[in-house]
PDB file of C-alpha atoms in Angstrom:
ATOM      1  CA  UNK A   1     228.959  62.322 108.452  1.00 88.00           C
ATOM      2  CA  UNK A   2     226.085  60.997 110.567  1.00 90.00           C
ATOM      3  CA  UNK A   3     223.112  59.267 108.920  1.00 86.00           C
ATOM      4  CA  UNK A   4     220.027  58.978 111.127  1.00 86.00           C
ATOM      5  CA  UNK A   5     217.290  56.547 110.106  1.00 83.00           C
ATOM      6  CA  UNK A   6     214.157  57.036 112.138  1.00 79.00           C
ATOM      7  CA  UNK A   7     210.695  58.517 111.791  1.00 69.00           C
ATOM      8  CA  UNK A   8     209.797  58.834 108.117  1.00 67.00           C
ATOM      9  CA  UNK A   9     213.394  58.344 106.892  1.00 72.00           C
ATOM     10  CA  UNK A  10     213.983  54.590 106.793  1.00 77.00           C
ATOM     11  CA  UNK A  11     216.244  54.071 103.770  1.00 85.00           C
ATOM     12  CA  UNK A  12     219.317  55.387 101.961  1.00 90.00           C
ATOM     13  CA  UNK A  13     219.302  55.229  98.163  1.00 93.00           C
ATOM     14  CA  UNK A  14     222.157  53.450  96.343  1.00 96.00           C
ATOM     15  CA  UNK A  15     225.241  55.658  96.013  1.00 95.00           C
ATOM     16  CA  UNK A  16     229.036  55.550  96.111  1.00 94.00           C
ATOM     17  CA  UNK A  17     231.846  57.837  97.246  1.00 94.00           C
ATOM     18  CA  UNK A  18     235.161  58.545  95.532  1.00 92.00           C
ATOM     19  CA  UNK A  19     237.143  57.713  98.661  1.00 94.00           C
ATOM     20  CA  UNK A  20     237.485  55.082 101.344  1.00 95.00           C
ATOM     21  CA  UNK A  21     235.218  55.107 104.383  1.00 96.00           C
ATOM     22  CA  UNK A  22     234.466  53.366 107.648  1.00 97.00           C
ATOM     23  CA  UNK A  23     230.820  53.255 108.758  1.00 96.00           C
ATOM     24  CA  UNK A  24     229.871  52.302 112.308  1.00 97.00           C
ATOM     25  CA  UNK A  25     226.284  51.173 112.929  1.00 95.00           C
ATOM     26  CA  UNK A  26     224.484  52.310 116.093  1.00 95.00           C
ATOM     27  CA  UNK A  27     221.026  51.268 117.267  1.00 92.00           C
ATOM     28  CA  UNK A  28     218.663  48.767 115.702  1.00 91.00           C
ATOM     29  CA  UNK A  29     220.086  46.094 113.408  1.00 92.00           C
ATOM     30  CA  UNK A  30     219.557  46.517 109.683  1.00 90.00           C
ATOM     31  CA  UNK A  31     220.536  45.135 106.312  1.00 93.00           C
ATOM     32  CA  UNK A  32     222.858  47.170 104.123  1.00 95.00           C
ATOM     33  CA  UNK A  33     223.407  46.313 100.472  1.00 97.00           C
ATOM     34  CA  UNK A  34     226.953  46.513  99.111  1.00 98.00           C
ATOM     35  CA  UNK A  35     227.245  45.955  95.362  1.00 97.00           C
ATOM     36  CA  UNK A  36     223.830  44.248  95.507  1.00 95.00           C
ATOM     37  CA  UNK A  37     224.806  41.826  98.283  1.00 97.00           C
ATOM     38  CA  UNK A  38     223.093  42.003 101.708  1.00 97.00           C
ATOM     39  CA  UNK A  39     225.258  42.737 104.737  1.00 97.00           C
ATOM     40  CA  UNK A  40     223.752  42.399 108.236  1.00 96.00           C
ATOM     41  CA  UNK A  41     224.744  45.300 110.499  1.00 95.00           C
ATOM     42  CA  UNK A  42     224.215  45.198 114.283  1.00 96.00           C
ATOM     43  CA  UNK A  43     224.938  47.795 116.951  1.00 96.00           C
ATOM     44  CA  UNK A  44     228.683  48.497 116.978  1.00 97.00           C
ATOM     45  CA  UNK A  45     229.523  46.833 113.665  1.00 98.00           C
ATOM     46  CA  UNK A  46     231.983  48.610 111.355  1.00 98.00           C
ATOM     47  CA  UNK A  47     231.758  48.395 107.562  1.00 97.00           C
ATOM     48  CA  UNK A  48     234.833  49.401 105.528  1.00 98.00           C
ATOM     49  CA  UNK A  49     234.067  50.583 101.980  1.00 97.00           C
ATOM     50  CA  UNK A  50     236.264  51.668  99.105  1.00 95.00           C
ATOM     51  CA  UNK A  51     234.053  53.086  96.382  1.00 93.00           C
ATOM     52  CA  UNK A  52     231.466  50.290  96.356  1.00 97.00           C
ATOM     53  CA  UNK A  53     227.819  51.014  95.547  1.00 97.00           C
ATOM     54  CA  UNK A  54     225.918  50.809  98.845  1.00 97.00           C
ATOM     55  CA  UNK A  55     222.462  51.486 100.262  1.00 95.00           C
ATOM     56  CA  UNK A  56     220.093  50.823 103.142  1.00 92.00           C
ATOM     57  CA  UNK A  57     216.921  49.380 101.598  1.00 91.00           C
ATOM     58  CA  UNK A  58     213.488  50.336 102.917  1.00 87.00           C
ATOM     59  CA  UNK A  59     212.464  48.103 105.840  1.00 83.00           C
ATOM     60  CA  UNK A  60     209.113  48.964 107.385  1.00 79.00           C
ATOM     61  CA  UNK A  61     209.590  46.305 110.077  1.00 81.00           C
ATOM     62  CA  UNK A  62     212.292  48.415 111.757  1.00 78.00           C
ATOM     63  CA  UNK A  63     210.682  50.174 114.700  1.00 80.00           C
ATOM     64  CA  UNK A  64     213.604  51.682 116.559  1.00 86.00           C
ATOM     65  CA  UNK A  65     215.933  54.348 115.220  1.00 85.00           C
ATOM     66  CA  UNK A  66     219.441  53.698 114.032  1.00 88.00           C
ATOM     67  CA  UNK A  67     222.349  55.846 113.013  1.00 91.00           C
ATOM     68  CA  UNK A  68     225.601  55.321 111.197  1.00 92.00           C
ATOM     69  CA  UNK A  69     228.709  57.384 111.742  1.00 95.00           C
ATOM     70  CA  UNK A  70     230.933  57.438 108.655  1.00 95.00           C
ATOM     71  CA  UNK A  71     234.555  58.540 108.464  1.00 96.00           C
ATOM     72  CA  UNK A  72     235.769  59.335 104.942  1.00 95.00           C
ATOM     73  CA  UNK A  73     239.476  59.309 104.189  1.00 94.00           C
ATOM     74  CA  UNK A  74     242.178  59.165 101.535  1.00 92.00           C
ATOM     75  CA  UNK A  75     245.864  59.896 101.107  1.00 91.00           C
ATOM     76  CA  UNK A  76     247.488  63.295 100.619  1.00 91.00           C
ATOM     77  CA  UNK A  77     248.531  62.150  97.121  1.00 92.00           C
ATOM     78  CA  UNK A  78     244.907  61.290  96.208  1.00 90.00           C
ATOM     79  CA  UNK A  79     243.794  64.684  97.459  1.00 88.00           C
ATOM     80  CA  UNK A  80     246.510  66.462  95.449  1.00 89.00           C
ATOM     81  CA  UNK A  81     245.497  64.521  92.313  1.00 91.00           C
ATOM     82  CA  UNK A  82     241.825  65.346  92.857  1.00 87.00           C
ATOM     83  CA  UNK A  83     240.926  61.664  92.629  1.00 88.00           C
ATOM     84  CA  UNK A  84     238.964  61.523  95.910  1.00 87.00           C
ATOM     85  CA  UNK A  85     235.750  63.132  97.057  1.00 82.00           C
ATOM     86  CA  UNK A  86     232.777  62.476  99.302  1.00 80.00           C
TER      87      UNK A  86
END
C-alpha cells in the first residue's frame, strides 16, 4: 500500500493491522507514533511493525509531501488459520 501525505491530507489516524509490515518513508521527515511513542522518520527510513497501534499525527509545519510504502506479510500457516489481515 502507498500512503501519500500532501495537500489537505497531512495525518493518518491511529490504527493497527493483523499482520507484520515494513513501512519505508519517502520525502519530508515526519514523526510517527507507535504505541503512543514518537518515532522520527526521515527519507529512506524503514519501520518494522507487528500489530502495534500506529499513526502519523497532524503537523501543519510540514510543507513538502511525503509518502510511505508499506509491505504487509505473514506466514502461510497464519493465512490458513485466518489470523492475519490488513
